[in-house]
Short mmCIF file of C-alpha atoms and ligand atoms in Angstrom, two decimals:
data_model
loop_
_atom_site.label_atom_id
_atom_site.label_comp_id
_atom_site.label_asym_id
_atom_site.label_seq_id
_atom_site.Cartn_x
_atom_site.Cartn_y
_atom_site.Cartn_z
CA MET A 1 -32.22 32.52 12.42
CA SER A 2 -29.85 33.14 15.33
CA CYS A 3 -26.49 31.48 15.95
CA LYS A 4 -28.02 29.35 18.70
CA GLU A 5 -30.70 28.16 16.29
CA TRP A 6 -28.06 27.21 13.71
CA ILE A 7 -26.14 25.33 16.38
CA ASP A 8 -29.37 23.49 17.30
CA LYS A 9 -30.05 22.75 13.65
CA LEU A 10 -26.53 21.38 13.15
CA GLU A 11 -27.32 18.67 15.67
CA VAL A 12 -29.96 17.21 13.35
CA GLN A 13 -28.84 18.24 9.87
CA PRO A 14 -26.04 20.03 8.05
CA LEU A 15 -26.37 23.77 7.48
CA GLU A 16 -26.55 25.49 4.14
CA ARG A 17 -23.32 27.16 3.00
CA GLU A 18 -24.80 30.60 3.76
CA GLU A 19 -25.82 29.48 7.24
CA TYR A 20 -22.32 28.26 8.09
CA ILE A 21 -20.95 31.57 6.85
CA ARG A 22 -23.32 33.60 8.97
CA LEU A 23 -22.74 31.40 12.02
CA LEU A 24 -18.97 31.78 11.67
CA SER A 25 -19.24 35.54 11.08
CA GLU A 26 -21.76 36.38 13.79
CA TYR A 27 -21.10 34.04 16.74
CA THR A 28 -20.43 35.56 20.14
CA GLU A 29 -18.55 34.13 23.12
CA GLU A 30 -21.93 33.08 24.51
CA ASP A 31 -22.71 31.15 21.32
CA ARG A 32 -19.31 29.49 21.46
CA LEU A 33 -19.99 28.30 25.01
CA TYR A 34 -23.44 27.12 23.94
CA ALA A 35 -21.86 25.01 21.18
CA GLN A 36 -19.23 23.76 23.60
CA GLU A 37 -21.88 22.52 26.07
CA LYS A 38 -23.72 20.69 23.33
CA ALA A 39 -20.52 19.22 21.88
CA ARG A 40 -19.37 17.98 25.27
CA LYS A 41 -22.72 16.31 25.93
CA ILE A 42 -22.52 14.51 22.60
CA GLY A 43 -18.90 13.46 23.24
CA ASP A 44 -19.71 12.22 26.74
CA HIS A 45 -22.75 10.35 25.43
CA TYR A 46 -20.66 8.32 22.96
CA PHE A 47 -17.32 8.06 24.75
CA GLY A 48 -18.02 8.73 28.44
CA LYS A 49 -15.13 10.37 30.22
CA GLN A 50 -12.63 8.32 28.25
CA ILE A 51 -9.92 9.87 26.12
CA PHE A 52 -8.13 7.73 23.52
CA VAL A 53 -4.35 8.00 23.14
CA ARG A 54 -2.33 7.53 19.99
CA GLY A 55 1.44 7.18 20.07
CA LEU A 56 2.86 9.46 17.39
CA ILE A 57 6.08 8.29 15.72
CA GLU A 58 7.59 10.97 13.47
CA PHE A 59 9.78 8.68 11.41
CA THR A 60 11.10 10.93 8.63
CA SER A 61 11.60 14.66 8.30
CA TYR A 62 12.43 14.47 4.58
CA CYS A 63 9.74 15.84 2.29
CA LYS A 64 9.55 16.24 -1.45
CA ASN A 65 6.75 18.80 -1.22
CA ASP A 66 7.09 22.53 -0.69
CA CYS A 67 3.96 23.59 1.20
CA TYR A 68 4.35 27.25 2.12
CA TYR A 69 3.31 26.75 5.75
CA CYS A 70 5.41 23.76 6.75
CA GLY A 71 8.89 23.78 8.29
CA LEU A 72 9.71 20.47 6.60
CA ARG A 73 9.18 21.91 3.08
CA ARG A 74 11.94 20.87 0.71
CA SER A 75 13.13 24.45 0.13
CA ASN A 76 13.89 24.91 3.81
CA GLN A 77 17.64 24.41 3.76
CA LYS A 78 17.78 24.91 7.51
CA ALA A 79 15.54 21.95 8.29
CA GLU A 80 17.45 19.09 9.89
CA ARG A 81 16.61 15.90 8.08
CA TYR A 82 16.51 12.43 9.61
CA ARG A 83 15.02 9.02 8.98
CA LEU A 84 14.41 6.41 11.65
CA THR A 85 15.53 2.88 10.82
CA GLU A 86 13.07 -0.02 10.92
CA GLU A 87 14.65 -1.04 14.17
CA GLU A 88 14.24 2.43 15.69
CA ILE A 89 10.59 2.51 14.65
CA LEU A 90 10.00 -0.89 16.25
CA ASP A 91 11.78 0.31 19.40
CA CYS A 92 9.33 3.21 19.60
CA CYS A 93 6.44 0.76 19.35
CA ARG A 94 7.93 -1.47 22.05
CA GLU A 95 8.28 1.48 24.39
CA GLY A 96 4.80 2.69 23.50
CA TYR A 97 3.23 -0.73 24.02
CA ALA A 98 4.75 -0.93 27.50
CA LEU A 99 3.25 2.49 28.25
CA GLY A 100 -0.21 1.23 27.26
CA PHE A 101 -0.52 2.60 23.74
CA ARG A 102 -2.68 0.46 21.47
CA THR A 103 -2.55 2.74 18.45
CA PHE A 104 0.63 3.81 16.71
CA VAL A 105 0.66 6.63 14.20
CA LEU A 106 3.52 6.60 11.70
CA GLN A 107 3.82 10.16 10.47
CA GLY A 108 6.37 11.66 8.14
CA GLY A 109 7.02 14.00 5.26
CA GLU A 110 6.49 12.68 1.73
CA ASP A 111 9.78 10.84 1.61
CA PRO A 112 10.46 8.76 -1.54
CA TYR A 113 13.03 6.72 0.39
CA PHE A 114 10.08 4.94 1.97
CA THR A 115 9.06 3.00 -1.10
CA THR A 116 6.02 0.75 -1.21
CA ASP A 117 8.17 -2.24 -0.25
CA ARG A 118 9.86 -0.49 2.65
CA MET A 119 6.52 0.73 4.03
CA VAL A 120 4.92 -2.69 3.61
CA SER A 121 7.81 -4.29 5.49
CA ILE A 122 7.48 -1.82 8.38
CA ILE A 123 3.69 -2.22 8.52
CA ARG A 124 3.93 -6.04 8.54
CA GLN A 125 6.53 -6.06 11.29
CA ILE A 126 4.52 -3.75 13.52
CA LYS A 127 1.29 -5.68 12.96
CA ASP A 128 3.06 -9.04 13.54
CA ALA A 129 4.62 -7.84 16.77
CA TYR A 130 1.49 -6.04 18.04
CA PRO A 131 -1.57 -7.70 16.54
CA ASP A 132 -3.77 -6.12 19.19
CA CYS A 133 -2.78 -2.60 18.12
CA ALA A 134 -4.15 -0.33 15.45
CA LEU A 135 -1.70 1.19 13.00
CA THR A 136 -2.33 4.59 11.49
CA LEU A 137 -0.35 6.04 8.60
CA SER A 138 0.11 9.75 7.96
CA ILE A 139 2.52 9.95 5.04
CA GLY A 140 0.68 12.07 2.54
CA GLU A 141 -0.35 11.47 -1.02
CA ARG A 142 0.55 8.12 -2.61
CA SER A 143 -0.86 6.14 -5.48
CA ARG A 144 -4.00 4.13 -4.98
CA ALA A 145 -1.90 0.99 -5.53
CA ASP A 146 0.34 2.03 -2.64
CA TYR A 147 -2.64 2.65 -0.39
CA ALA A 148 -4.00 -0.79 -1.32
CA ALA A 149 -0.65 -2.41 -0.51
CA PHE A 150 -0.49 -0.65 2.86
CA ARG A 151 -4.02 -1.77 3.69
CA GLN A 152 -3.23 -5.33 2.58
CA ALA A 153 -0.15 -5.29 4.82
CA GLY A 154 -2.38 -4.50 7.78
CA ALA A 155 -2.55 -0.71 8.21
CA ASP A 156 -5.88 0.20 9.76
CA ARG A 157 -6.20 3.98 9.52
CA TYR A 158 -4.90 6.86 7.44
CA LEU A 159 -4.68 10.57 8.24
CA LEU A 160 -4.51 12.97 5.33
CA ARG A 161 -5.64 16.48 6.14
CA HIS A 162 -7.36 18.11 3.20
CA GLU A 163 -5.96 21.48 4.48
CA THR A 164 -8.77 23.48 2.81
CA ALA A 165 -11.81 22.55 0.74
CA ASN A 166 -11.46 25.61 -1.49
CA ALA A 167 -9.29 25.14 -4.60
CA ALA A 168 -8.09 28.77 -4.74
CA HIS A 169 -7.19 28.69 -1.06
CA TYR A 170 -5.47 25.34 -1.58
CA ARG A 171 -3.28 27.05 -4.17
CA ILE A 172 -2.35 29.82 -1.68
CA LEU A 173 -1.08 27.13 0.68
CA HIS A 174 0.59 24.75 -1.78
CA PRO A 175 2.59 25.18 -4.97
CA GLU A 176 2.02 22.82 -7.87
CA PRO A 177 1.98 19.91 -8.42
CA LEU A 178 -0.22 19.54 -5.34
CA SER A 179 -3.92 20.07 -5.98
CA LEU A 180 -7.14 19.90 -4.02
CA SER A 181 -8.65 17.51 -6.58
CA ASN A 182 -5.86 14.98 -6.08
CA ARG A 183 -6.05 15.38 -2.31
CA ILE A 184 -9.77 14.59 -2.36
CA ALA A 185 -9.22 11.66 -4.76
CA CYS A 186 -6.69 10.26 -2.26
CA LEU A 187 -9.18 10.60 0.60
CA GLU A 188 -11.86 8.85 -1.43
CA SER A 189 -9.49 5.99 -2.32
CA LEU A 190 -8.51 5.59 1.31
CA LYS A 191 -12.15 5.30 2.37
CA GLU A 192 -12.94 2.85 -0.43
CA LEU A 193 -9.98 0.68 0.55
CA GLY A 194 -11.42 0.34 4.03
CA PHE A 195 -9.13 2.60 6.00
CA GLN A 196 -10.61 4.50 8.90
CA THR A 197 -9.83 7.81 7.30
CA GLY A 198 -9.10 11.25 8.69
CA CYS A 199 -9.15 14.64 7.00
CA GLY A 200 -8.75 18.07 8.56
CA PHE A 201 -7.26 21.52 8.29
CA MET A 202 -5.35 24.28 10.05
CA VAL A 203 -7.39 27.03 11.66
CA GLY A 204 -6.28 30.52 10.66
CA SER A 205 -4.08 29.47 7.76
CA PRO A 206 -3.18 32.38 5.44
CA GLY A 207 -6.05 33.03 3.03
CA GLN A 208 -8.65 31.25 5.13
CA THR A 209 -12.05 32.98 5.36
CA VAL A 210 -15.46 32.15 6.78
CA GLU A 211 -16.35 31.05 3.25
CA THR A 212 -13.49 28.53 3.02
CA LEU A 213 -14.33 27.30 6.54
CA ALA A 214 -17.95 26.79 5.50
CA GLU A 215 -16.66 24.70 2.60
CA ASP A 216 -14.45 22.71 5.00
CA LEU A 217 -17.45 21.84 7.14
CA LEU A 218 -19.46 20.86 4.05
CA LEU A 219 -16.63 18.69 2.73
CA ILE A 220 -16.29 16.98 6.11
CA ARG A 221 -20.01 16.28 6.00
CA ARG A 222 -19.72 14.82 2.51
CA LEU A 223 -16.64 12.66 3.16
CA ASN A 224 -18.01 11.63 6.56
CA PRO A 225 -14.54 10.60 7.82
CA GLN A 226 -13.88 8.55 10.94
CA MET A 227 -11.32 11.12 12.16
CA VAL A 228 -10.90 14.86 11.80
CA GLY A 229 -7.66 16.63 12.75
CA ILE A 230 -7.73 20.38 13.24
CA GLY A 231 -5.32 22.71 15.02
CA PRO A 232 -4.22 26.32 14.77
CA PHE A 233 -1.83 27.46 12.06
CA ILE A 234 1.46 28.43 13.71
CA PRO A 235 4.07 30.24 11.61
CA HIS A 236 7.48 28.64 11.11
CA GLY A 237 10.33 31.14 10.93
CA ASP A 238 12.00 29.51 7.91
CA THR A 239 8.96 29.41 5.64
CA PRO A 240 7.31 31.99 3.36
CA PHE A 241 4.54 32.34 5.97
CA HIS A 242 6.98 33.31 8.73
CA ASP A 243 5.28 36.66 9.36
CA GLN A 244 1.68 35.46 9.17
CA PRO A 245 -0.45 35.52 12.35
CA THR A 246 -1.07 32.43 14.46
CA GLY A 247 -4.54 30.87 14.27
CA GLY A 248 -6.93 31.79 17.07
CA LEU A 249 -7.60 29.68 20.15
CA GLU A 250 -11.31 30.52 20.41
CA LEU A 251 -11.99 29.92 16.74
CA THR A 252 -10.22 26.54 16.95
CA LEU A 253 -12.29 25.59 19.98
CA PHE A 254 -15.53 26.71 18.29
CA LEU A 255 -14.71 24.64 15.20
CA LEU A 256 -13.91 21.59 17.34
CA SER A 257 -17.36 21.96 18.90
CA LEU A 258 -19.11 22.38 15.55
CA ILE A 259 -17.34 19.29 14.17
CA ARG A 260 -18.35 17.24 17.22
CA ILE A 261 -21.97 18.40 16.88
CA GLN A 262 -22.03 17.76 13.14
CA GLN A 263 -20.08 14.49 13.03
CA LYS A 264 -21.23 13.03 16.40
CA GLN A 265 -18.98 9.94 16.85
CA VAL A 266 -15.94 11.22 14.97
CA LEU A 267 -12.50 10.68 16.53
CA LEU A 268 -11.29 14.22 17.16
CA PRO A 269 -7.87 14.98 18.63
CA ALA A 270 -6.90 17.91 20.81
CA THR A 271 -3.71 18.52 18.86
CA THR A 272 -0.16 19.37 19.84
CA ALA A 273 -0.54 22.63 17.90
CA LEU A 274 -3.45 23.56 20.16
CA GLY A 275 -1.28 22.76 23.18
CA THR A 276 1.44 24.93 21.69
CA ILE A 277 -0.60 28.15 21.39
CA ASP A 278 -2.01 27.89 24.92
CA PRO A 279 -0.64 26.11 27.99
CA LYS A 280 -4.11 24.61 28.58
CA GLY A 281 -4.93 24.22 24.89
CA ARG A 282 -5.40 20.46 24.87
CA GLU A 283 -7.56 20.51 28.01
CA LEU A 284 -9.69 23.23 26.44
CA GLY A 285 -9.87 21.18 23.25
CA ILE A 286 -11.26 18.18 25.15
CA LEU A 287 -13.79 20.41 26.90
CA ALA A 288 -14.82 21.77 23.49
CA GLY A 289 -15.54 18.28 22.14
CA ALA A 290 -12.27 16.52 21.30
CA ASN A 291 -11.78 12.93 22.53
CA VAL A 292 -8.26 11.94 21.42
CA VAL A 293 -4.73 13.00 22.36
CA MET A 294 -1.58 12.07 20.49
CA PRO A 295 1.51 12.16 22.70
CA ASN A 296 4.87 11.97 21.01
CA LEU A 297 6.61 8.58 20.91
CA SER A 298 9.50 9.66 18.69
CA PRO A 299 13.03 9.30 20.09
CA VAL A 300 13.88 12.49 22.01
CA MET A 301 17.05 12.72 19.87
CA VAL A 302 15.02 13.63 16.76
CA ARG A 303 12.04 15.50 18.17
CA LYS A 304 13.28 19.02 17.63
CA LYS A 305 14.06 18.14 14.03
CA TYR A 306 10.44 17.34 13.24
CA SER A 307 9.64 21.01 13.15
CA LEU A 308 6.39 21.72 11.32
CA TYR A 309 5.98 25.03 13.19
CA ASP A 310 7.84 27.08 15.82
CA ASN A 311 7.83 26.42 19.59
CA LYS A 312 6.31 22.93 19.35
CA ILE A 313 5.77 21.46 22.81
CA CYS A 314 6.92 18.03 24.09
CA THR A 315 10.21 18.07 22.20
CA GLY A 316 12.37 17.57 25.31
CA GLU A 317 10.25 15.01 27.14
CA GLU A 318 10.61 11.23 27.15
CA SER A 319 7.57 9.28 25.93
CA ALA A 320 6.78 8.15 29.48
CA GLN A 321 6.84 11.76 30.68
CA CYS A 322 4.56 12.85 27.87
CA ARG A 323 2.11 10.12 28.61
CA SER A 324 1.95 10.82 32.36
CA CYS A 325 1.80 14.56 31.72
CA LEU A 326 -1.22 14.06 29.51
CA GLN A 327 -2.81 11.68 31.98
CA LYS A 328 -2.57 14.32 34.71
CA ARG A 329 -3.88 16.99 32.39
CA MET A 330 -6.90 14.88 31.43
CA GLU A 331 -7.58 13.95 35.07
CA SER A 332 -7.48 17.63 36.01
CA ILE A 333 -10.61 18.14 33.90
CA GLY A 334 -12.39 14.92 34.91
CA TYR A 335 -11.33 12.68 32.03
CA THR A 336 -9.11 9.58 31.91
CA LEU A 337 -6.73 8.21 29.30
CA VAL A 338 -7.66 4.70 28.27
CA THR A 339 -5.64 1.79 26.94
CA ALA A 340 -7.78 0.77 24.00
CA ARG A 341 -7.46 0.78 20.25
CA GLY A 342 -10.23 3.34 20.15
CA ASP A 343 -11.75 2.45 16.79
CA TYR A 344 -14.58 4.40 15.24
CA PRO A 345 -17.76 2.78 16.58
CA ALA A 346 -18.88 0.16 14.02
N1 5AD B 401 1.12 25.14 11.75
C1 5AD B 401 0.19 24.26 12.15
N2 5AD B 401 0.03 23.05 11.59
C2 5AD B 401 0.87 22.70 10.59
N3 5AD B 401 0.94 21.61 9.83
C3 5AD B 401 1.97 21.74 8.97
N4 5AD B 401 2.57 22.94 9.13
C4 5AD B 401 1.89 23.57 10.13
C5 5AD B 401 1.99 24.83 10.75
N5 5AD B 401 2.91 25.72 10.37
C6 5AD B 401 -0.06 20.53 9.90
C7 5AD B 401 -0.69 20.31 8.53
C8 5AD B 401 -0.32 18.86 8.24
C9 5AD B 401 -0.08 18.28 9.61
C10 5AD B 401 0.80 17.08 9.63
O1 5AD B 401 0.55 19.34 10.30
O2 5AD B 401 -2.11 20.47 8.61
O3 5AD B 401 -1.35 18.15 7.56
FE1 FES B 402 4.31 15.93 26.30
FE2 FES B 402 3.07 17.22 28.42
S1 FES B 402 2.25 15.99 26.84
S2 FES B 402 5.19 16.87 28.05
#
């Protein structure tokens, strides 16, 4: 079969592992554009020209993990650490609400300061103050009991990228005690507890191959998540991966298209990392099949400190600037930002 035939097949059924591998090894620019056309048609069919926005609040830069790729890893002595107070988090929501955000994403490192009780208190306050908004958590691996408490307190969605579906590759990216099996167990718990759940991975992470990418696409098919977050790997100067190459733009765009074709209604962001490796990265991401953008709502004071990778964009802009910047960018390609929770279609 040819790449175009595999792309056609993907629209009706998943590919075999070998087929994904050959597609990812053999595709040409023409095939990529073919996938992009198909992905965009599927996206427009389900979502029209509407792009959902999520207000991202990076509320702690402390992390107990030591992932080799991430600037917030605990061994990075140069990382500037901060925690927002409850009041500061609620201020971000107030500002975001006024700007039309109806989803807030609380993202942070794995910070033990934010105990179950502290998280539950923050979740309750946000959901009490903004009952018409969705609340997404992105705070890594916790116990199933914690996840249940967060859900009970009113959190609606949870993002936990799986990072890679291949256990050996997972080990290249993360020292112990992290493991792929625990990561997948967490994702399964989150789904069972009724969270709209997101997984995802970095494109071009050290050790990634067409084989591991094939496994990523198969895992995504199996988990069938409501959200998938992918963006290019970007080296951070103060990590062990400082001299590794940045993930490719075209490969990221191709994978966005394949995920849209395979997962149809999935909520798929054009990420900040994509906007960082190319000035038009997020626009290109939307045109390749993404339907979500996540402007930064964190206080400008702390933005540079939440440094996952080098040269991150939007660290000097106020939330209002970020939102209007994105609005203009989306309008420039014929799309509009909408004020809506933007849930996964029931
Ligand atoms: N480059 C790109 N993405 C990164 N992330 C962490 N470090 C990097 C990096 N150097 C991503 C991971 C994580 C998400 C919050 O940010 O995939 O899950
Ligand atoms: Fe943040 Fe453009 S989206 S400044």
